[in-house]
Tab-separated table of C-alpha atoms in Angstrom:
chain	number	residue	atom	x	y	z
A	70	UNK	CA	-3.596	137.776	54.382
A	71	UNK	CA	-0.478	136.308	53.492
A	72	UNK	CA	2.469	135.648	55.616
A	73	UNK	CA	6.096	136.352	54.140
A	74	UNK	CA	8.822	133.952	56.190
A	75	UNK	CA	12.220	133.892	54.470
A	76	UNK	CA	13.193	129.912	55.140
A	77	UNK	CA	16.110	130.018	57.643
A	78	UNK	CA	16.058	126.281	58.828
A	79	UNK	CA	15.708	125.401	62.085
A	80	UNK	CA	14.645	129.182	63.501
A	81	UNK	CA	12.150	130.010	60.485
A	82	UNK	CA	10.238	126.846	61.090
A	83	UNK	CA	10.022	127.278	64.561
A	84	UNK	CA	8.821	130.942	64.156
A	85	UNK	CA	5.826	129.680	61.496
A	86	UNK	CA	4.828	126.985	64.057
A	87	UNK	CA	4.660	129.891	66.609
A	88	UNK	CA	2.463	132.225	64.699
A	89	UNK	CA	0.109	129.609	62.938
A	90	UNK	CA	-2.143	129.178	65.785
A	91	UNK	CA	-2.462	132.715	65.613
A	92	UNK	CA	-3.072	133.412	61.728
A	93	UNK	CA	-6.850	133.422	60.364
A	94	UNK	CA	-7.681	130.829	58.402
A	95	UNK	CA	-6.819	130.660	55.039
A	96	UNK	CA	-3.472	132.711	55.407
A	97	UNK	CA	-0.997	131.988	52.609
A	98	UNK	CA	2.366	131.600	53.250
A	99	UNK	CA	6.015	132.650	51.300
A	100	UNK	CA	9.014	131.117	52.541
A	101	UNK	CA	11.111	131.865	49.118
A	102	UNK	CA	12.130	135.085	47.466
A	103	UNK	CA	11.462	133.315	43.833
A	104	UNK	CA	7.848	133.945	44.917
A	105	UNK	CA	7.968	137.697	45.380
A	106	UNK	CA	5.458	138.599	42.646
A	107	UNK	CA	3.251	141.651	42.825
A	108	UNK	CA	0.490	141.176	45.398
A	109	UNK	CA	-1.477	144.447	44.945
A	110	UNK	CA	-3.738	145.067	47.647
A	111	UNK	CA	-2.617	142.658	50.242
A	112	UNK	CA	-2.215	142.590	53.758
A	113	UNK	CA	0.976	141.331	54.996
A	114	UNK	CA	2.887	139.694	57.818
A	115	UNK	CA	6.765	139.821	57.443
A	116	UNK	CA	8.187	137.294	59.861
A	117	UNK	CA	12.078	136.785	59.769
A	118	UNK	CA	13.719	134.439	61.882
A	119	UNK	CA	17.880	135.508	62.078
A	120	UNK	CA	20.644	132.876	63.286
A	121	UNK	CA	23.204	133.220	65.434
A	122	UNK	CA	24.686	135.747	63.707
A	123	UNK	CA	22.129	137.901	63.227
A	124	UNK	CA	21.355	137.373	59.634
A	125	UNK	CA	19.178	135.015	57.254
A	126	UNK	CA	20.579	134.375	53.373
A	127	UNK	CA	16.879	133.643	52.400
A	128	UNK	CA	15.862	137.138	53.822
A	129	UNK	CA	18.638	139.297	52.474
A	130	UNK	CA	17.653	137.366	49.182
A	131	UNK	CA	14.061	139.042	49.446
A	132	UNK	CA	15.624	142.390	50.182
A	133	UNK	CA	17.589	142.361	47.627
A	134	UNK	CA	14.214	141.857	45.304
A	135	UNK	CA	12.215	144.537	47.473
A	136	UNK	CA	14.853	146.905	46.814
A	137	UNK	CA	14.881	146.891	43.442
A	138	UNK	CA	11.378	145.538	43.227
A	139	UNK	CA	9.594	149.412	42.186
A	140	UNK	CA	6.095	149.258	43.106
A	141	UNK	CA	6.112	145.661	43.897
A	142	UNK	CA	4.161	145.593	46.814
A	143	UNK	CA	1.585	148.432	45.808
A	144	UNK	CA	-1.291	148.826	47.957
A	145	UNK	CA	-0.157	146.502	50.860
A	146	UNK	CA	-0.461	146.900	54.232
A	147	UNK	CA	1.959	145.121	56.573
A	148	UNK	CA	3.332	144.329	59.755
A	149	UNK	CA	6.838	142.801	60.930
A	150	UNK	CA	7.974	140.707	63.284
A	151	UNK	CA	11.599	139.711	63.898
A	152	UNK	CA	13.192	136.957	66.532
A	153	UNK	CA	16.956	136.536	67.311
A	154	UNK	CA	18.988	134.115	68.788
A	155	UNK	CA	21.471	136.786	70.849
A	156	UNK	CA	20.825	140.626	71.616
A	157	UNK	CA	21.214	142.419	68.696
A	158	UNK	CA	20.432	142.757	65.069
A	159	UNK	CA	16.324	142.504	65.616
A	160	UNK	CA	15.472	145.496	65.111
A	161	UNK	CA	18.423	146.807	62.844
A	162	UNK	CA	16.765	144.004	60.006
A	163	UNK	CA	13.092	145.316	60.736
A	164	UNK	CA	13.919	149.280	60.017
A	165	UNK	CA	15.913	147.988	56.810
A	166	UNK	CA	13.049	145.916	56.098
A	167	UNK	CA	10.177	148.044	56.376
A	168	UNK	CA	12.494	151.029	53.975
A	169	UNK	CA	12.544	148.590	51.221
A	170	UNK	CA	9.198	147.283	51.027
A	171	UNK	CA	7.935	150.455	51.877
A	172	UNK	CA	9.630	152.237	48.814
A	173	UNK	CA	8.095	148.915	46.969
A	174	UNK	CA	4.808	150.436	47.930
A	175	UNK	CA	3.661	149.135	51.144
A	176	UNK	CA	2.191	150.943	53.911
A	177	UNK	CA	3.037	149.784	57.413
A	178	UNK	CA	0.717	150.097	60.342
A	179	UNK	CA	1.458	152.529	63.422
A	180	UNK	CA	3.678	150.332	65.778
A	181	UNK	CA	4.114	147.597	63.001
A	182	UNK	CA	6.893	145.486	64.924
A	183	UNK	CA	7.309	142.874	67.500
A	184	UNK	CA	10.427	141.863	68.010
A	185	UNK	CA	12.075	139.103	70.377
A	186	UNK	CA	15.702	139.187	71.220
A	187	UNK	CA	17.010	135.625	72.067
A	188	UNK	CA	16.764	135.888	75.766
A	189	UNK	CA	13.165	137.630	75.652
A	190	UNK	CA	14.666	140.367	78.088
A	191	UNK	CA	13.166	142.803	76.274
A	192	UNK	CA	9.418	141.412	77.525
A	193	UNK	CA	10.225	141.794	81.004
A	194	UNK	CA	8.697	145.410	81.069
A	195	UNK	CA	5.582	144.184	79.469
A	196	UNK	CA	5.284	140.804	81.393
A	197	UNK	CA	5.689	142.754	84.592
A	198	UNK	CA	2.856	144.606	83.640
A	199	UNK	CA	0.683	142.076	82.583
A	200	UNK	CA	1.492	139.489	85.610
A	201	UNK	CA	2.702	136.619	83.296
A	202	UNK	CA	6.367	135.623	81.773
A	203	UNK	CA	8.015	137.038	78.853
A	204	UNK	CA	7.181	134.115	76.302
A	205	UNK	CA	3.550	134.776	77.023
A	206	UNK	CA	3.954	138.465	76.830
A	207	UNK	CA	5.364	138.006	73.354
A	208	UNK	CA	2.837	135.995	72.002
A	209	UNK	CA	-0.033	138.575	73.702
A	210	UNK	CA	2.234	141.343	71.353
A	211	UNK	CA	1.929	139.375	67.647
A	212	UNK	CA	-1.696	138.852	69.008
A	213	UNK	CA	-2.652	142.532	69.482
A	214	UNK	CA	0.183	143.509	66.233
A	215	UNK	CA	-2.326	140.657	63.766
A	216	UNK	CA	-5.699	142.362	65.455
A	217	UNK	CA	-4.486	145.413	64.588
A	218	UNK	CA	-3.240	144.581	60.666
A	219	UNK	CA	-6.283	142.870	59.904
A	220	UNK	CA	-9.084	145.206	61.816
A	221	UNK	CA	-7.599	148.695	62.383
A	222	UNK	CA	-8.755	150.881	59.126
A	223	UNK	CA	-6.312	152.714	57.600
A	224	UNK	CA	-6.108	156.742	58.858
A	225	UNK	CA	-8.641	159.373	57.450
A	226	UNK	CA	-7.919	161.506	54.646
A	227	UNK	CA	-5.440	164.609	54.961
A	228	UNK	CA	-7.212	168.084	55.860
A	229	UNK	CA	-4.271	168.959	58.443
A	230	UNK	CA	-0.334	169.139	57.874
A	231	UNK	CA	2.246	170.067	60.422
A	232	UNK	CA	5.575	170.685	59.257
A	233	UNK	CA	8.836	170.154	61.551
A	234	UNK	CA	12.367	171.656	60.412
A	235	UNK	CA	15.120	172.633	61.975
A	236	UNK	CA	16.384	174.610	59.087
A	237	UNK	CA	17.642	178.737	57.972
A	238	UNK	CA	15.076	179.366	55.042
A	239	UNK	CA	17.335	181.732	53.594
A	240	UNK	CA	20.312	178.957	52.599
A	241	UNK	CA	18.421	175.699	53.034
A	242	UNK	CA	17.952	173.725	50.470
A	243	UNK	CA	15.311	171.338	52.532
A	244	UNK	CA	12.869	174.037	52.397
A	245	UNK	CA	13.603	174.548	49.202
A	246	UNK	CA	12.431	171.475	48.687
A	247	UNK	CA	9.221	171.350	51.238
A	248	UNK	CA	7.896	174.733	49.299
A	249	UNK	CA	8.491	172.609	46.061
A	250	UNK	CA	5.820	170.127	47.724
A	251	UNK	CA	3.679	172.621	49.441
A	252	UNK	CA	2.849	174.864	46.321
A	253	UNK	CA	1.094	171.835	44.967
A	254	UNK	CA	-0.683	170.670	47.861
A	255	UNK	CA	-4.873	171.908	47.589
A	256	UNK	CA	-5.618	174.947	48.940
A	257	UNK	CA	-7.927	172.872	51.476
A	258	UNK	CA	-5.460	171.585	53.348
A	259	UNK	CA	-4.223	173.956	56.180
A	260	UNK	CA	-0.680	174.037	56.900
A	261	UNK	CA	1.520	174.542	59.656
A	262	UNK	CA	5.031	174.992	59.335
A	263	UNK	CA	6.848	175.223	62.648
A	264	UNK	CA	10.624	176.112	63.006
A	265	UNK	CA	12.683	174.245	65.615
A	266	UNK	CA	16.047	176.330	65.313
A	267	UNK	CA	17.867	178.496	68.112
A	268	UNK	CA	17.533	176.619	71.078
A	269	UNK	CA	13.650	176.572	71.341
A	270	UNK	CA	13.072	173.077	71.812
A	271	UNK	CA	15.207	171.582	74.775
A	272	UNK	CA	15.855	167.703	75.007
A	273	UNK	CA	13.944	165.209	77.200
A	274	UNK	CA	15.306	165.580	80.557
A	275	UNK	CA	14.324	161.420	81.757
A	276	UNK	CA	12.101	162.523	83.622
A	277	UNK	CA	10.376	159.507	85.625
A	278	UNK	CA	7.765	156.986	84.170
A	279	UNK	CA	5.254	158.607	86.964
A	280	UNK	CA	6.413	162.416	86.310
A	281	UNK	CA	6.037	161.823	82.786
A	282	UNK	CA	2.571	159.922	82.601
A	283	UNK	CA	0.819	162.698	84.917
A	284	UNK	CA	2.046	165.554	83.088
A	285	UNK	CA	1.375	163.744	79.606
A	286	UNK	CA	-2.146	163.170	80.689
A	287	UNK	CA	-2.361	166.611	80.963
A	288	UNK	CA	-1.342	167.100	77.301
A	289	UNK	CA	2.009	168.732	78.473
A	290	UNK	CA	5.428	167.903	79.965
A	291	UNK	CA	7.268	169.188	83.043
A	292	UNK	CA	9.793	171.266	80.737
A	293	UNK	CA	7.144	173.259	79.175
A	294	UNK	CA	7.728	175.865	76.503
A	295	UNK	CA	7.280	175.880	73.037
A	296	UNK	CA	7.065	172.183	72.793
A	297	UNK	CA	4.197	172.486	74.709
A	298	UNK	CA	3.108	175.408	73.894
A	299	UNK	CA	3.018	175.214	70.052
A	300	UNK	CA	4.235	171.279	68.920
A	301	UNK	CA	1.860	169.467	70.499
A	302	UNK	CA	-1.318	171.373	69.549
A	303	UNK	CA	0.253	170.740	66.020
A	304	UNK	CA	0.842	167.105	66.422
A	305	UNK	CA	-2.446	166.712	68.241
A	306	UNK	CA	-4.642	168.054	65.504
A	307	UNK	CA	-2.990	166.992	62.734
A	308	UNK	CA	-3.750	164.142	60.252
A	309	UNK	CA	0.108	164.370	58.829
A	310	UNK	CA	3.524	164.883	59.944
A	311	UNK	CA	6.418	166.085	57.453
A	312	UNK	CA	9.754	166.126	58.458
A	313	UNK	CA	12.122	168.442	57.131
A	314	UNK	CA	15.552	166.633	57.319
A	315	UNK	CA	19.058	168.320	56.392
A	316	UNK	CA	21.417	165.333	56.617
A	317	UNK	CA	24.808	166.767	57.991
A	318	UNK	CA	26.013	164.110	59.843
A	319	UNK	CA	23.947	161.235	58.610
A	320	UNK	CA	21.854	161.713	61.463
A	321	UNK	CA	18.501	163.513	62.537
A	322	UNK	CA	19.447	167.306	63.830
A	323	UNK	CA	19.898	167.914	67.808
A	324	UNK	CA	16.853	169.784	67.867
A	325	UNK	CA	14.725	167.418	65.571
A	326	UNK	CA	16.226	164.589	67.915
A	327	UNK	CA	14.960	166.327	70.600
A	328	UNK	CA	11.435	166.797	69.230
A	329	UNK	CA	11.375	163.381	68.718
A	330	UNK	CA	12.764	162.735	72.313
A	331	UNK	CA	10.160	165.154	73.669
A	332	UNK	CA	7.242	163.503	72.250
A	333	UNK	CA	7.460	160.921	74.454
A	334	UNK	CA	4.975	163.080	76.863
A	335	UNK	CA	2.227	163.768	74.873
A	336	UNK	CA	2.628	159.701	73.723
A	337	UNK	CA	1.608	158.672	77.087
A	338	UNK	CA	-1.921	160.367	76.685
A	339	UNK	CA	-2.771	159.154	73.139
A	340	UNK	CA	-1.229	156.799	70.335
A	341	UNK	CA	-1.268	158.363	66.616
A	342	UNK	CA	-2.251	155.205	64.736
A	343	UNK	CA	-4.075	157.609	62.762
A	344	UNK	CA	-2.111	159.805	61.880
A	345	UNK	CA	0.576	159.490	58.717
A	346	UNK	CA	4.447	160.746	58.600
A	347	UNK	CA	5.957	161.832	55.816
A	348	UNK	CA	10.038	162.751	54.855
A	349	UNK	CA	12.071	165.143	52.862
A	350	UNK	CA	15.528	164.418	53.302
A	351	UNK	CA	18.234	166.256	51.731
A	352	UNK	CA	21.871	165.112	51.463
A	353	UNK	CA	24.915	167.097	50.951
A	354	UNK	CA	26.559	164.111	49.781
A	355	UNK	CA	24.532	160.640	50.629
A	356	UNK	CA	23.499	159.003	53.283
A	357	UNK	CA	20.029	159.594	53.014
A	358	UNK	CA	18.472	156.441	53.807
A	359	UNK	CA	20.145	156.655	57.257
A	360	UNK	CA	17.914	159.317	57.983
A	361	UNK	CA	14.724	157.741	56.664
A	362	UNK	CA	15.105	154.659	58.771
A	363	UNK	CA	15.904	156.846	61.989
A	364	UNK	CA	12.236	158.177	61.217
A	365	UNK	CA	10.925	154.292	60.882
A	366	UNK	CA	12.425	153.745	64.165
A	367	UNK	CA	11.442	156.530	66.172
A	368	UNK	CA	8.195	157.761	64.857
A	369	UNK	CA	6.968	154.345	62.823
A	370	UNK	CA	7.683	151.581	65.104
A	371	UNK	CA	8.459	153.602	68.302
A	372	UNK	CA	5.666	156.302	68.692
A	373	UNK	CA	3.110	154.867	66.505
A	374	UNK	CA	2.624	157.234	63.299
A	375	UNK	CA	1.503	155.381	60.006
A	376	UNK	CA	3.923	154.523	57.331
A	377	UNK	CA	2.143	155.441	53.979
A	378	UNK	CA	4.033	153.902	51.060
A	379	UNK	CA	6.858	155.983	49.560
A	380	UNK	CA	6.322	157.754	52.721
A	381	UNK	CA	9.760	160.097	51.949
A	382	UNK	CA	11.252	162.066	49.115
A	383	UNK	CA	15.432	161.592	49.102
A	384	UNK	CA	17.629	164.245	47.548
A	385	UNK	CA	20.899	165.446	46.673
A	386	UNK	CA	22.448	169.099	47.034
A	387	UNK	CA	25.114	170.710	48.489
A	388	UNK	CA	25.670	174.026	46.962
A	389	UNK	CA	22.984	176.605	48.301
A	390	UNK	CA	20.314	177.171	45.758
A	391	UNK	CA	21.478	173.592	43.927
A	392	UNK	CA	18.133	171.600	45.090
A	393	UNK	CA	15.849	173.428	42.984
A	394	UNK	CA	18.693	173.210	39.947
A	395	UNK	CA	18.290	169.121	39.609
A	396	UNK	CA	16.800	167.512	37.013
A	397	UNK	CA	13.149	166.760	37.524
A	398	UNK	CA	13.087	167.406	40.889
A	399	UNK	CA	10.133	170.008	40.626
A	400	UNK	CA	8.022	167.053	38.566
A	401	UNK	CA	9.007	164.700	41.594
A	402	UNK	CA	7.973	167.179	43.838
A	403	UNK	CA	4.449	167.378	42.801
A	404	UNK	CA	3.967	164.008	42.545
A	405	UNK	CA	4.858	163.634	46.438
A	406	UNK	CA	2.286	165.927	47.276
A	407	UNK	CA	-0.038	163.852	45.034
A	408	UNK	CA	0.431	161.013	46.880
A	409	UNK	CA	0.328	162.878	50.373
A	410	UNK	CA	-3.321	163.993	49.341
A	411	UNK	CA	-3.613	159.940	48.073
């Protein structure tokens, strides 16, 4: 295992003297981005340690390198975790981050972040819980995030695909793009494609923690309908999630949003640590990558799917009909299924 800490003197150092004690033996450690070679194979720890302001020149060094590092980080598995001195800026770093070093080739556990905002406040929930104070809670979180990394294998093979869009198939080029990647996935695999357009799926309501535990226990949610009716059998028996994502507004679509919002239900009964997500994101203009790290931050680090590496497919097309009209992107297409089925 080796540890990747971007020196940021005094906070980096006290970070590493933090999570030493709770490292296996033998862990090597990277503090500079000169050492960013290609560790094939690895599993990793990205810890970054921000000042004041939120940021850390020794870290935005090693992005730089991750994001133009190709498959640097091939065959890795990591997770992250991020401390701050105020409020803000944690987990903004992590999601950028995890997109670089996951387009460098590294997979990222379900639930791969801990993060610690200056004050801790955000361990209150957890302390509560566990009848202890937020600095212990913390440390119980990089404790159960390093048992997981190290122990946890990684999900099974893919045998069952649900598909999520939002989209009209008769002017969109996202599915133009998903039936580029479908055509080339085995006949094996069985595939579900489910449509979330006209209203069908209505956002989470807030229900209460209590009203939302006992009907997510049940495998439902007090709404009902066909998020109940038809998602979650999908999500429950599936061993990947695609997301079909139009980018309009550089954000996720209202009724994506609220499938994402709605999941939160059938999340109490069961975790998805096994299960992988997957992207196709389609710009009208750019913007993209916006997209991509809302999916790290909802589905990754919030509701616990696995991050396979190169886990989306970014494109460019306005026009109707212009997706399937761009150089190579039929070639590119088949290789993202390859990799799905990899």
């Amino acid at each position: 295992m080796k540890v990747i800490l971007p020196e940021n003197p005094p906070y980096s150092g006290k970070l590493g003297a933090f999570l030493a004690p709770l490292l296996p033996e033998g862990c090597g450690w990277l503090e500079k981005a000169e050492g960013l070679g290609h560790m094939s194979g690895e599993k990793l720890l990205f810890a970054v340690a921000l000042d004041e302001s939120g940021c850390g020149l020794e870290y935005y060094r090693m992005l730089s390198i991750l994001r133009r590092g190709g498959g640097l980080l091939e065959g890795c598995v990591a997770g992250v975790v991020v401390t701050g001195q105020g409020e803000f800026y944690t987990k903004d770093v992590a999601r950028d981050l995890v997109l670089a070093a996951n387009l460098a080739g590294c997979a990222f556990i379900g639930r791969p972040l801990v993060e610690a905002t200056g004050s801790l406040r955000n361990f209150r929930v957890q302390a509560e819980i566990h009848g202890t104070d937020e600095a212990s809670a913390f440390r119980m979180a990089v404790e159960e995030l390093l048992s997981r990394l190290l122990y946890r294998p990684p999900p099974p093979p893919v045998r069952k695909l649900a598909a999520l869009h939002a989209s009209s198939r008769s002017t969109s080029n996202t599915l133009a793009l998903w039936e580029m990647v479908r055509r080339n996935l085995p006949e094996e695999v069985e595939v579900q494609e489910l449509c979330l357009r006209n209203g069908t799926v209505a956002d989470c309501n807030g229900c209460a923690y209590t009203t939302c535990l006992h009907f997510g226990e049940q495998g439902g949610c007090f709404y009902g309908g066909p998020m109940v009716d038809e998602v979650f059998p999908a999500v429950r028996s599936c061993d990947a999630l695609v997301m079909l994502c139009a980018n309009y507004n550089d954000a996720l679509s209202a009724n994506l949003t609220a499938f994402v919002n709605r999941l939160t239900a059938l999340f109490r009964q069961s975790r998805f640590y096994d299960k992988r997500l997957y992207g196709l994101i389609v710009s009208g203009y750019s913007g993209g990558d916006l997209l991509a790290r809302q999916l790290i931050s909802s589905l990754n680090m919030n509701k616990s799917f696995y991050l396979p590496p190169n886990f989306c497919m970014l494109e460019t097309a306005n026009e109707k009909g212009s997706l399937v009209k761009l150089p190579g992107v039929a070639e590119r297409g088949a290789a993202f299924a390859r990799a799905i089925m990899a």
